[in-house]
CSV table of C-alpha atoms and ligand atoms in Angstrom, one decimal:
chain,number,residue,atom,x,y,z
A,226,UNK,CA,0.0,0.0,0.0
A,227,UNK,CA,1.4,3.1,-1.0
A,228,UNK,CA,2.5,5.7,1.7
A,229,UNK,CA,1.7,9.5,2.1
A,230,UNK,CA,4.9,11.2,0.4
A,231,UNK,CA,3.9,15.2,0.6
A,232,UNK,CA,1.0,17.0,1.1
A,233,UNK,CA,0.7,20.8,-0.9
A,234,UNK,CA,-2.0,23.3,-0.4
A,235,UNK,CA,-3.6,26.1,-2.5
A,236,UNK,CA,-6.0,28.7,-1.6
A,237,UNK,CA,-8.8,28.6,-4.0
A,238,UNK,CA,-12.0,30.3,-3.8
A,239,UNK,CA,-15.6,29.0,-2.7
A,240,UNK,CA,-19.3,29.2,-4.3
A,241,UNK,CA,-19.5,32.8,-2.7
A,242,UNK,CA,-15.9,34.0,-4.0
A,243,UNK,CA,-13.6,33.8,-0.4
A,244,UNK,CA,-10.9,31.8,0.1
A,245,UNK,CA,-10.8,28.0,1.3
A,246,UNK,CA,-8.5,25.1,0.7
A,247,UNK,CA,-8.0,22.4,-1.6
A,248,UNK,CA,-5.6,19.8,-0.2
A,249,UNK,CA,-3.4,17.5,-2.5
A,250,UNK,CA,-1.7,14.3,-1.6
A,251,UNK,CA,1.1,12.8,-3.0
A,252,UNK,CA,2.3,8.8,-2.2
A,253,UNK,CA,5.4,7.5,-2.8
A,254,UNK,CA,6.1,5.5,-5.9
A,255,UNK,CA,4.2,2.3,-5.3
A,256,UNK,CA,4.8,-0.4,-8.4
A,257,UNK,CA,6.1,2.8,-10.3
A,258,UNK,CA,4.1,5.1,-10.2
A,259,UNK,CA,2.8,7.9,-7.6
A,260,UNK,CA,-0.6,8.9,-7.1
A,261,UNK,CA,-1.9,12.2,-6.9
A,262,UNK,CA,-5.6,13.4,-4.3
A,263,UNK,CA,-6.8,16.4,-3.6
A,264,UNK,CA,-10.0,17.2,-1.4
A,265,UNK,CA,-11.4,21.2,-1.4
A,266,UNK,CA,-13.2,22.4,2.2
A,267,UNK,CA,-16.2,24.1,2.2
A,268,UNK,CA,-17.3,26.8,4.3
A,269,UNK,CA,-20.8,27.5,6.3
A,270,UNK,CA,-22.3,31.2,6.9
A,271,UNK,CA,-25.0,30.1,9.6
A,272,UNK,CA,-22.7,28.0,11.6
A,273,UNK,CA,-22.6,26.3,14.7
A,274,UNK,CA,-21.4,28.0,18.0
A,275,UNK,CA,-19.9,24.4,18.9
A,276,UNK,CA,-18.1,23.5,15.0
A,277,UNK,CA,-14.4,22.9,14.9
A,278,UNK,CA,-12.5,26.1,14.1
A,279,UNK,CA,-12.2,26.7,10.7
A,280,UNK,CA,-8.8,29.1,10.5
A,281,UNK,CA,-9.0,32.1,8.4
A,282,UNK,CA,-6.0,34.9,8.8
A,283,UNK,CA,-7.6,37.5,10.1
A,284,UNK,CA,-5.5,39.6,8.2
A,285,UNK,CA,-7.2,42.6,6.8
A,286,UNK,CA,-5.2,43.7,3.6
A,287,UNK,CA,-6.1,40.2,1.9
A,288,UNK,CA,-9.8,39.3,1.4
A,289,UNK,CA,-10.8,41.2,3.9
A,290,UNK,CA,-8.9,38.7,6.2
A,291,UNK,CA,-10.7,36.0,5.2
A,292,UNK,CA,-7.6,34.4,3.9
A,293,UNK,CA,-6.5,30.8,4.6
A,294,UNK,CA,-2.4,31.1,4.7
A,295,UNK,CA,-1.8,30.2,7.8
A,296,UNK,CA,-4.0,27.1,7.5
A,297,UNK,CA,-2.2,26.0,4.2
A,298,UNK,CA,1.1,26.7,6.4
A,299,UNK,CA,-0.4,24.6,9.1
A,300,UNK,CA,-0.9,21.5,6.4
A,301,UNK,CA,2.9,22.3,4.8
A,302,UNK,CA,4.4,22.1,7.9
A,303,UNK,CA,2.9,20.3,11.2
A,304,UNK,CA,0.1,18.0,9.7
A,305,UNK,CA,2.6,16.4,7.1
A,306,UNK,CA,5.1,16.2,9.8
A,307,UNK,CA,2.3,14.0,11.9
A,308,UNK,CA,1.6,12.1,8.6
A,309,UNK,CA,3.9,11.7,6.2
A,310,UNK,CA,5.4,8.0,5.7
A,311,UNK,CA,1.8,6.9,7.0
A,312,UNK,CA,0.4,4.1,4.8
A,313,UNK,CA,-3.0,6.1,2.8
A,314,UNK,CA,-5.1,3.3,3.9
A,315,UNK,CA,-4.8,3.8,7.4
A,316,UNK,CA,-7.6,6.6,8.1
A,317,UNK,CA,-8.1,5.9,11.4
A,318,UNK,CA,-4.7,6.5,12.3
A,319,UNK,CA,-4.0,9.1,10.1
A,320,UNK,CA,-6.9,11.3,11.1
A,321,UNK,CA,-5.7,10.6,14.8
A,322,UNK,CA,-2.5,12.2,14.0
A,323,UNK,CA,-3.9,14.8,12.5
A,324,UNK,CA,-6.2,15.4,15.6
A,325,UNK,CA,-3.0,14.6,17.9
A,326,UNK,CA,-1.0,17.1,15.9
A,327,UNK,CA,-3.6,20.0,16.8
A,328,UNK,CA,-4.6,19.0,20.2
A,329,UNK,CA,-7.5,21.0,21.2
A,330,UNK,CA,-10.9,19.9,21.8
A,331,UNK,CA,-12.1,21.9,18.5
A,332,UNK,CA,-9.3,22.1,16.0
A,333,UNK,CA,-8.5,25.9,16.5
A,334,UNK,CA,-4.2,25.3,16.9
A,335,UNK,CA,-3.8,23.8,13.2
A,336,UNK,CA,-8.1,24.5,11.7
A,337,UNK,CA,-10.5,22.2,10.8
A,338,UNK,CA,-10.1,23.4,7.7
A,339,UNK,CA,-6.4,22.5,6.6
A,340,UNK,CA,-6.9,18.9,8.8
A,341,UNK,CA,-10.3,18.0,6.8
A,342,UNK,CA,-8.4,18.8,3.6
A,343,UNK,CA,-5.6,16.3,4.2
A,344,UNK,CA,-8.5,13.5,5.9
A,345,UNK,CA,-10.4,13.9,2.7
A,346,UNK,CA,-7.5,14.3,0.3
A,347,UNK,CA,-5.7,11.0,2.1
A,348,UNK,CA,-9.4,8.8,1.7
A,349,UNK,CA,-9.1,9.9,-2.1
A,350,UNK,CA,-5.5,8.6,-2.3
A,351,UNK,CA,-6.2,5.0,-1.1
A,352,UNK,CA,-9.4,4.5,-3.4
A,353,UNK,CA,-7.2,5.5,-6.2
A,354,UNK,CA,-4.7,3.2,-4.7
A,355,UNK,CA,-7.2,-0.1,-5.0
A,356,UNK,CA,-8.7,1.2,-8.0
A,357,UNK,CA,-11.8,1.7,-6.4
A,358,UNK,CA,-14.6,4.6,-6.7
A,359,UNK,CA,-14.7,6.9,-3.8
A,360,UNK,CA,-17.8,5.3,-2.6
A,361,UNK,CA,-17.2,1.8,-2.8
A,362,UNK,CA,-13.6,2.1,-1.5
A,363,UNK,CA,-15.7,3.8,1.8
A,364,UNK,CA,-18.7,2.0,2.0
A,365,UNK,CA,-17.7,-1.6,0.6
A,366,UNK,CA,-19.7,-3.8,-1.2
A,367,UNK,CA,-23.0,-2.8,0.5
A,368,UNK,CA,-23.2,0.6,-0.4
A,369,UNK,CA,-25.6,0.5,-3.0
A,370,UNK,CA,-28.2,2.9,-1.9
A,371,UNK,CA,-28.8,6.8,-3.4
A,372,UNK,CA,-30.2,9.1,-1.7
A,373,UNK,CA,-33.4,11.1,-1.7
A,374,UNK,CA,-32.4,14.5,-2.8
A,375,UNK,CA,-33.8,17.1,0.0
A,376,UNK,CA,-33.4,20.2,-2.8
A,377,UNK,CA,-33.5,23.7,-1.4
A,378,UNK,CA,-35.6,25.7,-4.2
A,379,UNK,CA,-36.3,28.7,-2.2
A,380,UNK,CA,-33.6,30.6,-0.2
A,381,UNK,CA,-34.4,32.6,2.9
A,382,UNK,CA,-31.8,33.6,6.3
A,383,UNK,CA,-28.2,34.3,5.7
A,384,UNK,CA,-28.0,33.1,2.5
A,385,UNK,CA,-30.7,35.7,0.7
A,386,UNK,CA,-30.8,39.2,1.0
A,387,UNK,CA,-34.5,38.5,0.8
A,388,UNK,CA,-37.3,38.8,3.3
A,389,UNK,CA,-37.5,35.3,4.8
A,390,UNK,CA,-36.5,34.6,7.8
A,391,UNK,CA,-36.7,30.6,7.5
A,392,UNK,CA,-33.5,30.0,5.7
A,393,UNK,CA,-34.4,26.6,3.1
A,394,UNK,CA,-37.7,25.9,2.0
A,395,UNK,CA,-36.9,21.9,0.3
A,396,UNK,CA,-38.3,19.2,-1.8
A,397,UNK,CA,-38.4,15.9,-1.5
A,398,UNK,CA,-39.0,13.7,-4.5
A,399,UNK,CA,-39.7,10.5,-2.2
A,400,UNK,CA,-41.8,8.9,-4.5
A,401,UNK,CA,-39.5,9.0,-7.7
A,402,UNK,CA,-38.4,5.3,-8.6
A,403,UNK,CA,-34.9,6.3,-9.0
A,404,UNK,CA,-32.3,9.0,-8.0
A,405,UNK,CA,-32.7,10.4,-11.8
A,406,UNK,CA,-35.9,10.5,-12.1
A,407,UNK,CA,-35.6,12.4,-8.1
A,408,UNK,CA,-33.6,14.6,-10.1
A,409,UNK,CA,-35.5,14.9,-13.1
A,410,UNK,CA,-39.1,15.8,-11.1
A,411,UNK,CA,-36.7,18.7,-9.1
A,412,UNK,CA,-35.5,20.6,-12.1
A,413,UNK,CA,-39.1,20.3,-13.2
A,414,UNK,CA,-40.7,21.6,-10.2
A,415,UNK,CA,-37.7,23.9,-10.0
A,416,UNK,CA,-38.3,25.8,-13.3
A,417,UNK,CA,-42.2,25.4,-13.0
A,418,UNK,CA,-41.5,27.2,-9.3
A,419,UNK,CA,-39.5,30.2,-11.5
A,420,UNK,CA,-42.5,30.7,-14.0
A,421,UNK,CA,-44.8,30.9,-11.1
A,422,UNK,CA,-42.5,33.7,-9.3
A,423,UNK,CA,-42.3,35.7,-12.9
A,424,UNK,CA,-45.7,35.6,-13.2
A,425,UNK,CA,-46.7,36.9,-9.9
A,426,UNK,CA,-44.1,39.9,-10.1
A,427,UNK,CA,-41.6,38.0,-8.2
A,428,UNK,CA,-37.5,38.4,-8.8
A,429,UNK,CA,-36.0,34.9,-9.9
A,430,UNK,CA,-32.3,35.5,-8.8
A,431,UNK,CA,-31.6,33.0,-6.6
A,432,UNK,CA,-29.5,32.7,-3.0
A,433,UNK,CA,-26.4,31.1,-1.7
A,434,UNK,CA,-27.3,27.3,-2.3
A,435,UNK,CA,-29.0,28.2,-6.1
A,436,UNK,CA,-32.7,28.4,-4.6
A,437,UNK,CA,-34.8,31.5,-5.6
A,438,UNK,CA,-34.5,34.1,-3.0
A,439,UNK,CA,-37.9,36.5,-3.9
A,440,UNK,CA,-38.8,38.8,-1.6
A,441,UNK,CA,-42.3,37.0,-0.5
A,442,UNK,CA,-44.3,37.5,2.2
A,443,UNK,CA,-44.6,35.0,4.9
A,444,UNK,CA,-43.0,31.5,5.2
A,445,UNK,CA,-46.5,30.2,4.5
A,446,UNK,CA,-46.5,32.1,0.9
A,447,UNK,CA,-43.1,30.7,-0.3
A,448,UNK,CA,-44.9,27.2,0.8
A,449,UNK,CA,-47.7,28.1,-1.0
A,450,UNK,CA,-46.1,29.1,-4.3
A,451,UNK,CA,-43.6,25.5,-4.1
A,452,UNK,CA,-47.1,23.5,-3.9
A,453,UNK,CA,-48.8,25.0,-6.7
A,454,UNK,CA,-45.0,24.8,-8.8
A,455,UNK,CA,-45.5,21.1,-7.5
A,456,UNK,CA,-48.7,20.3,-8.8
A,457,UNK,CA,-48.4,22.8,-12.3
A,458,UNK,CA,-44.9,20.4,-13.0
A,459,UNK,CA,-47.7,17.4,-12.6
A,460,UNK,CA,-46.7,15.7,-9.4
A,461,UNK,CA,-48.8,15.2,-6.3
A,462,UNK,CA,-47.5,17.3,-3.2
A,463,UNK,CA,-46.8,14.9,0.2
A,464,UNK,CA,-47.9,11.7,-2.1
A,465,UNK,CA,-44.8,11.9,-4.6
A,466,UNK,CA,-42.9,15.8,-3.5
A,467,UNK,CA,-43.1,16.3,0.4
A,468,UNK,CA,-41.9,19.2,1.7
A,469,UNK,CA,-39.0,19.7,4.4
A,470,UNK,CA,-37.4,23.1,6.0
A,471,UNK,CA,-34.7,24.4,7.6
A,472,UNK,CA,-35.6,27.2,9.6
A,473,UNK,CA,-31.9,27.5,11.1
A,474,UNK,CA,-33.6,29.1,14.0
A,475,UNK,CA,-30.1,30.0,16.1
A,476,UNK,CA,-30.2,32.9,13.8
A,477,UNK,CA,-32.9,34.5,14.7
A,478,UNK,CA,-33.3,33.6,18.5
A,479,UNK,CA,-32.4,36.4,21.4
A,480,UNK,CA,-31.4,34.3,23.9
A,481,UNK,CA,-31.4,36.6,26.2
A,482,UNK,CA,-35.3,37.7,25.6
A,483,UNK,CA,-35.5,34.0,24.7
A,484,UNK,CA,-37.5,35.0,21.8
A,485,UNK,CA,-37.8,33.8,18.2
A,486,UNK,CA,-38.1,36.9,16.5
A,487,UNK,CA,-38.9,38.0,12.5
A,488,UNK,CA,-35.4,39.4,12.2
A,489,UNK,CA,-35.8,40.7,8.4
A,490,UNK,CA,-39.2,42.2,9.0
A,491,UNK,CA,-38.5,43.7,11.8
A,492,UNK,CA,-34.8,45.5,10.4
A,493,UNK,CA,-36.8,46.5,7.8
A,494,UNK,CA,-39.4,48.4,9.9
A,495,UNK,CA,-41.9,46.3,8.9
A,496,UNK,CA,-44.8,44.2,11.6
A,497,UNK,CA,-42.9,41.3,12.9
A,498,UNK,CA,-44.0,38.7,15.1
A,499,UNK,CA,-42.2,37.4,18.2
A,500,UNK,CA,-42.8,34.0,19.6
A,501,UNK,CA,-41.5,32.4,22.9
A,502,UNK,CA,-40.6,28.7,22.2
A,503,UNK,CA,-43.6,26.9,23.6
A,504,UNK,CA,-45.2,29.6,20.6
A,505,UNK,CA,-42.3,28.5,18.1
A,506,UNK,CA,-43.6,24.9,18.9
A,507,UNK,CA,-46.6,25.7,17.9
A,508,UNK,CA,-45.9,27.5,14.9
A,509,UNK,CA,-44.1,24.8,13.4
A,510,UNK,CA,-47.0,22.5,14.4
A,511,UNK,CA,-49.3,24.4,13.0
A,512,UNK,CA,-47.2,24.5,9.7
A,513,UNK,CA,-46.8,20.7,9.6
A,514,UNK,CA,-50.8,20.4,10.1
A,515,UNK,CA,-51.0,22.7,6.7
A,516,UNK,CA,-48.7,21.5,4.2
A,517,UNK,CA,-47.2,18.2,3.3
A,518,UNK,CA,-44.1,18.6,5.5
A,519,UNK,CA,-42.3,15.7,7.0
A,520,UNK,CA,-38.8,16.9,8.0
A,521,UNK,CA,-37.9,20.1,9.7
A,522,UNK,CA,-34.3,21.2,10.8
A,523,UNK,CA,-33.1,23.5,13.3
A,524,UNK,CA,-37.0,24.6,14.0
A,525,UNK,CA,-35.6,25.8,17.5
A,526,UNK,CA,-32.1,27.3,18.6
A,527,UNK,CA,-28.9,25.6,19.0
A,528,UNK,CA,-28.9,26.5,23.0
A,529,UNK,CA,-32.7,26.1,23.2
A,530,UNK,CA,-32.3,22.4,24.5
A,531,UNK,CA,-35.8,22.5,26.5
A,532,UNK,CA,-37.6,23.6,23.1
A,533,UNK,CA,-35.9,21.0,21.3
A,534,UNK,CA,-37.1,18.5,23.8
A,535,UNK,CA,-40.8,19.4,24.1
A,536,UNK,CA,-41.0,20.0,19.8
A,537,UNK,CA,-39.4,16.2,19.4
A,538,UNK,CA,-42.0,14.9,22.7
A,539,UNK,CA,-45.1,16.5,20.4
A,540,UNK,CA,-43.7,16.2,16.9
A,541,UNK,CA,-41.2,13.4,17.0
A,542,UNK,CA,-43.6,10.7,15.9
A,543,UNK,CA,-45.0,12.1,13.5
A,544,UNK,CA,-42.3,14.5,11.1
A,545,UNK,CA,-38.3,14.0,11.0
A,546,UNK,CA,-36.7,16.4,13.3
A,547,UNK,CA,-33.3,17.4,12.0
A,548,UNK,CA,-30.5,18.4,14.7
A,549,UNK,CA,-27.7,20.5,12.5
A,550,UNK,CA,-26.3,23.6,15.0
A,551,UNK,CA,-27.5,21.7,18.4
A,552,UNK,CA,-25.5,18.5,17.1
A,553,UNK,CA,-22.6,20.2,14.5
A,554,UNK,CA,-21.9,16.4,13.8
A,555,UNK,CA,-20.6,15.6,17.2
A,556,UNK,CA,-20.6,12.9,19.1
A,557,UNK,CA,-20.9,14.4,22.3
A,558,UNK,CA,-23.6,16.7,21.5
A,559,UNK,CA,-25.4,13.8,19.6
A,560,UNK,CA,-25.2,11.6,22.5
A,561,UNK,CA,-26.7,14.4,24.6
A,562,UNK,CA,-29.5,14.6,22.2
A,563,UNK,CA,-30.1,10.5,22.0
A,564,UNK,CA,-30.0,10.7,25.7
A,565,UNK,CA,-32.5,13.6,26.1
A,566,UNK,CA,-34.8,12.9,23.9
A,567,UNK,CA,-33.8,15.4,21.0
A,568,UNK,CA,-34.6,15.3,17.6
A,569,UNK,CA,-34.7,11.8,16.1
A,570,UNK,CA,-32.0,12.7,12.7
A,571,UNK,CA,-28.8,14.5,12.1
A,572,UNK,CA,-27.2,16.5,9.4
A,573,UNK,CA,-24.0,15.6,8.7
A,574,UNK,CA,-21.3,18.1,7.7
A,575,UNK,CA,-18.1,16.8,7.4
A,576,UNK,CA,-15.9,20.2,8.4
A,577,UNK,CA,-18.3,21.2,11.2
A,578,UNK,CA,-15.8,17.8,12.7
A,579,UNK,CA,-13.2,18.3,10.8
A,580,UNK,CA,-12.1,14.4,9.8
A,581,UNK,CA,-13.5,11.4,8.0
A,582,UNK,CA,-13.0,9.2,10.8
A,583,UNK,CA,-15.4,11.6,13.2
A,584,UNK,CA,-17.6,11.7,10.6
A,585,UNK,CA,-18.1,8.4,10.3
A,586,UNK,CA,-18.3,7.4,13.5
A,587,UNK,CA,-21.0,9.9,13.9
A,588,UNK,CA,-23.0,8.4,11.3
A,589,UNK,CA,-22.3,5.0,12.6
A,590,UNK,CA,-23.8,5.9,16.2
A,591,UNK,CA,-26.9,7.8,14.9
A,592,UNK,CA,-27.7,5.0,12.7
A,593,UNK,CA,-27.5,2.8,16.1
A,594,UNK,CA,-30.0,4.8,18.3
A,595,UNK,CA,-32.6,4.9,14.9
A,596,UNK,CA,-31.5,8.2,13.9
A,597,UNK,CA,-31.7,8.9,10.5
A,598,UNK,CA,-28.7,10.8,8.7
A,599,UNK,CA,-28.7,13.4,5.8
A,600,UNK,CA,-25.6,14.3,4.6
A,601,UNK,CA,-24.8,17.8,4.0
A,602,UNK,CA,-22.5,20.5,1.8
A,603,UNK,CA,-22.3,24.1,2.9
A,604,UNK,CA,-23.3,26.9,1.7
A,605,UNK,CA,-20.2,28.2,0.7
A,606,UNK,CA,-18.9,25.0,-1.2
A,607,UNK,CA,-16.7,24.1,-4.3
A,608,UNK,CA,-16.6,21.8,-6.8
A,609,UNK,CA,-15.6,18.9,-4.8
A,610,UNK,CA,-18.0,16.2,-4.6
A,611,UNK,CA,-16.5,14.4,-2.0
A,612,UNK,CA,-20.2,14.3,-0.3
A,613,UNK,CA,-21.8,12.3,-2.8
A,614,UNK,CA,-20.3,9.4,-2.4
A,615,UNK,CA,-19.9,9.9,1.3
A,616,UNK,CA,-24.2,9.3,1.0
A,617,UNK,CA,-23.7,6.3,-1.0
A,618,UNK,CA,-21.0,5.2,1.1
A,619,UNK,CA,-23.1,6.0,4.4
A,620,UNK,CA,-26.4,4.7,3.2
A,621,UNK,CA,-27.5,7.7,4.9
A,622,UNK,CA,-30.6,7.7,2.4
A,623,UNK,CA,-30.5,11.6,1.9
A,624,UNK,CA,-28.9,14.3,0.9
A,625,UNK,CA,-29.2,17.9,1.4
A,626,UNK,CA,-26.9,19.5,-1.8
A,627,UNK,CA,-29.0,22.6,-3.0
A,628,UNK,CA,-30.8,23.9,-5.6
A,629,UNK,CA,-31.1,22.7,-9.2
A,630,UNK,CA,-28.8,25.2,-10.5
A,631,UNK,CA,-25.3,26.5,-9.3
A,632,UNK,CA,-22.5,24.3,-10.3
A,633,UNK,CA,-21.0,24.0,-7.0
A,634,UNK,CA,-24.1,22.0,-6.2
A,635,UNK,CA,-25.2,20.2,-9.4
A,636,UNK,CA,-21.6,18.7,-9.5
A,637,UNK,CA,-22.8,16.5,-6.5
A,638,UNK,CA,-25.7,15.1,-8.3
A,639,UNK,CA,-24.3,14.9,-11.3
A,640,UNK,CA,-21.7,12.5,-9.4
A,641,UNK,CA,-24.5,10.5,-8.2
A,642,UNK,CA,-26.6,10.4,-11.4
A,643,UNK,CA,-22.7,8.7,-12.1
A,644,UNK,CA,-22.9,6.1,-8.8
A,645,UNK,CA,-26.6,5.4,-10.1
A,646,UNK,CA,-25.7,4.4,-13.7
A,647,UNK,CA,-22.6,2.6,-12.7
A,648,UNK,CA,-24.5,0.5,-10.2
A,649,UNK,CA,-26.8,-0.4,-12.3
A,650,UNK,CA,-29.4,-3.1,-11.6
A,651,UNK,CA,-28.1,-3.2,-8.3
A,652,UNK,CA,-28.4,0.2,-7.3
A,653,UNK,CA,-31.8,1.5,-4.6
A,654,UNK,CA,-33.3,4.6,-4.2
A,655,UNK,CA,-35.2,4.6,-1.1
A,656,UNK,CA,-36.1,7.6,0.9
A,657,UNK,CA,-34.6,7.1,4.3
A,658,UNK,CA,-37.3,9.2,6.6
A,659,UNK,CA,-39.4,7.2,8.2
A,660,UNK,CA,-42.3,9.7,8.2
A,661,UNK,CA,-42.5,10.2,5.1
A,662,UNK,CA,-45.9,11.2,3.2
A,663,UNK,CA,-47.7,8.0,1.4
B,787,PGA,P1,-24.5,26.7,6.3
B,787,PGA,O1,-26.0,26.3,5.9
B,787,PGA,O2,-23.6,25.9,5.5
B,787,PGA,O3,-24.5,28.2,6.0
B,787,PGA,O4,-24.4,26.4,7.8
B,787,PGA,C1,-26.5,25.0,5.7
B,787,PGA,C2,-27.4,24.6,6.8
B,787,PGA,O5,-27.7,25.4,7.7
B,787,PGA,O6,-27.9,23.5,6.7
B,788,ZN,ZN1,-29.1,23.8,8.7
């Protein structure tokens, strides 16, 4: 098995233009010849409080200090130190030096950043090595499952300068008989979505992860307009398209009112509504009793653990409750969750760990305690694709990758419209939520 060699590092840009990292491995010259990995990082905007550190510069005469120098020096000089000579198959290990080689709790000595680039770069390296795809080199001879696409059409939050304060209004294609024709029914629904927005005045520019970002309303009108652009694109909504969100609410609680508030509206002078959390709980009851949801995501705050806990007692039967800020792909914080009754699914983002190994593991233990995963980009992201067959390779049965345009998100499924037709007869496309609509 070929051994790790050298490890370089470039700063390259992400989906939103700021720096990030691709990592490259090199091995020594194993029956001639030396192979060549590289992994890029991508970057969140509503983040975690708890995520490993990703290390920017801070330095403000280069994108305005955004840039990621001293986390390509960190992979040039202390991670290849740990990891150099270190047989590319042994991940475990490898990612164990690389945590070793940092030695803090959340990867803010060397950043999550440059050690996620060499974990992902060095899983790349050894596939290559057995002449394997990504995903079977990961996931074995099982891994034959795509996932249901969870594609974000309308954009709201941080990532549109829009009037929504719910940040990803999502489709589900769960009753597509294959990840293509998933994939086919979203661009449908997609572009039937943008007619619908044209004709009633609306802009059709679209947001950080490619979904339209028009200036609507009310949470309830973008779910209105996505279930008529459901049914005009000839599809039943909740039978064959459910609908899932991600309210990301951490971004618009006051913790210190303990408040959910409408952020935009209110910035923008306009009647807002607050809502206490037993109020939030209800809200997002109520929405669940009027449209064909079954998944929500970060409906409460990331330090609203008492919320969290009453929303999955009431809704946790019935809806997939999606832990993304409260868990930031943790075991610890997932453990906490399993134990107190939280949620019942996680969203898994590789650099809110910061190694392969982590992330796996994570998987590994949610899918032991009947928590259902969904694997994750950000939403600043690059053309790596590394995700895709991390799903496959999972069988997490979803995946959260955007909208149906933006090439920073397409490349993932165009990578799994790849696994699909490669598998072939033995591939499956089975929605992995539990609740979903029949
Ligand atoms: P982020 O958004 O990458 O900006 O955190 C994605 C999400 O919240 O799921
Ligand atoms: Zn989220």
């Amino acid at each position: 098995m070929p051994k790790i060699a050298a490890l370089s590092a470039l700063e390259i840009l992400d989906s939103r233009g700021n720096p990030t990292l691709q990592v490259t491995v090199r091995t020594d010259e194993d029956t001639n010849k030396c192979l060549i990995a590289s992994a890029s990082v991508p970057s969140g905007a509503s983040t975690g409080k708890f995520e490993a550190l990703e290390l920017r510069d801070k330095d403000p005469s280069r994108y305005q200090g955004k840039g990621v120098r001293k986390a390509i020096e960190n992979v040039l000089g202390p991670l290849a130190k740990a990891v150099i000579g270190q047989e590319v198959s042994h991940q475990k290990e490898i990612d164990h030096l690389l945590i070793e080689a940092d030695g803090t709790k959340d990867k803010s000595k060397l950043g999550a950043n440059a050690i996620l680039g060499v974990s992902l770069a060095v899983a790349r390296a050894a596939a290559l090595a057995v002449n394997l795809p990504l995903y079977r080199y990961l996931g074995g001879a099982a891994a034959d499952l795509l996932p249901c696409p969870m594609i974000n059409i309308i954009n709201g939050g941080v990532h549109a300068d829009n009037s929504l304060d719910a940040q990803e209004f999502l489709i589900r294609p769960t009753g597509a008989p294959s990840f293509a024709e998933a994939i086919r029914w979203g661009s449908e629904i997609f572009y039937t979505l943008k007619k619908l927005l044209k004709e009633n005045g609306y802009v059709t520019s679209v947001g950080d992860e490619g979904g339209f970002s028009p200036n609507l309303s009310s949470t309830e009108s973008a779910l209105d307009i996505i279930v008529q652009a459901i049914e005009q694109a000839g599809y039943q909504p909740g039978n064959q398209v459910s609908l899932a969100m991600d309210m990301a609410a951490t971004e618009f609680f006051d913790a210190n009112l303990k408040k959910y508030i409408e952020k935009k509206k209110k910035a923008a002078g306009l009647p807002y509504i607050e809502r206490t959390g037993q109020e939030q709980t209800d809200y997002l009851e109520s929405l669940c009793a009027k449209y064909p949801i079954d998944s929500i995501e970060d409906g409460l705050a990331e330090n609203d653990w008492e919320g969290w806990r009453i929303f999955t007692e009431r809704m946790g039967k019935k809806i997939q409750i999606i832990g993304d800020d409260i868990f930031v792909t943790n075991m610890e914080f997932l453990k906490k969750g399993i134990e107190q009754g939280v949620g019942n699914s996680i969203l898994i983002k590789l650099n809110q760990i910061g190694t392969l190994t982590e992330t796996l593991e994570c998987v590994r233990m949610a899918h032991s305690h009947g928590f259902t995963t969904v694997i994750s980009h950000r939403s600043g992201e690059t053309e790596d694709s590394f995700i895709a067959d991390l799903a496959v390779a999972t069988k997490a049965g979803q995946i959260k990758t955007g909208s149906m345009c933006r090439s920073e998100r397409i490349c993932k499924y165009n990578r799994l419209l790849a696994i699909e037709a490669e598998l072939g007869g033995a591939a499956r496309f089975t929605d992995s939520n539990p609740f979903r609509k029949r």
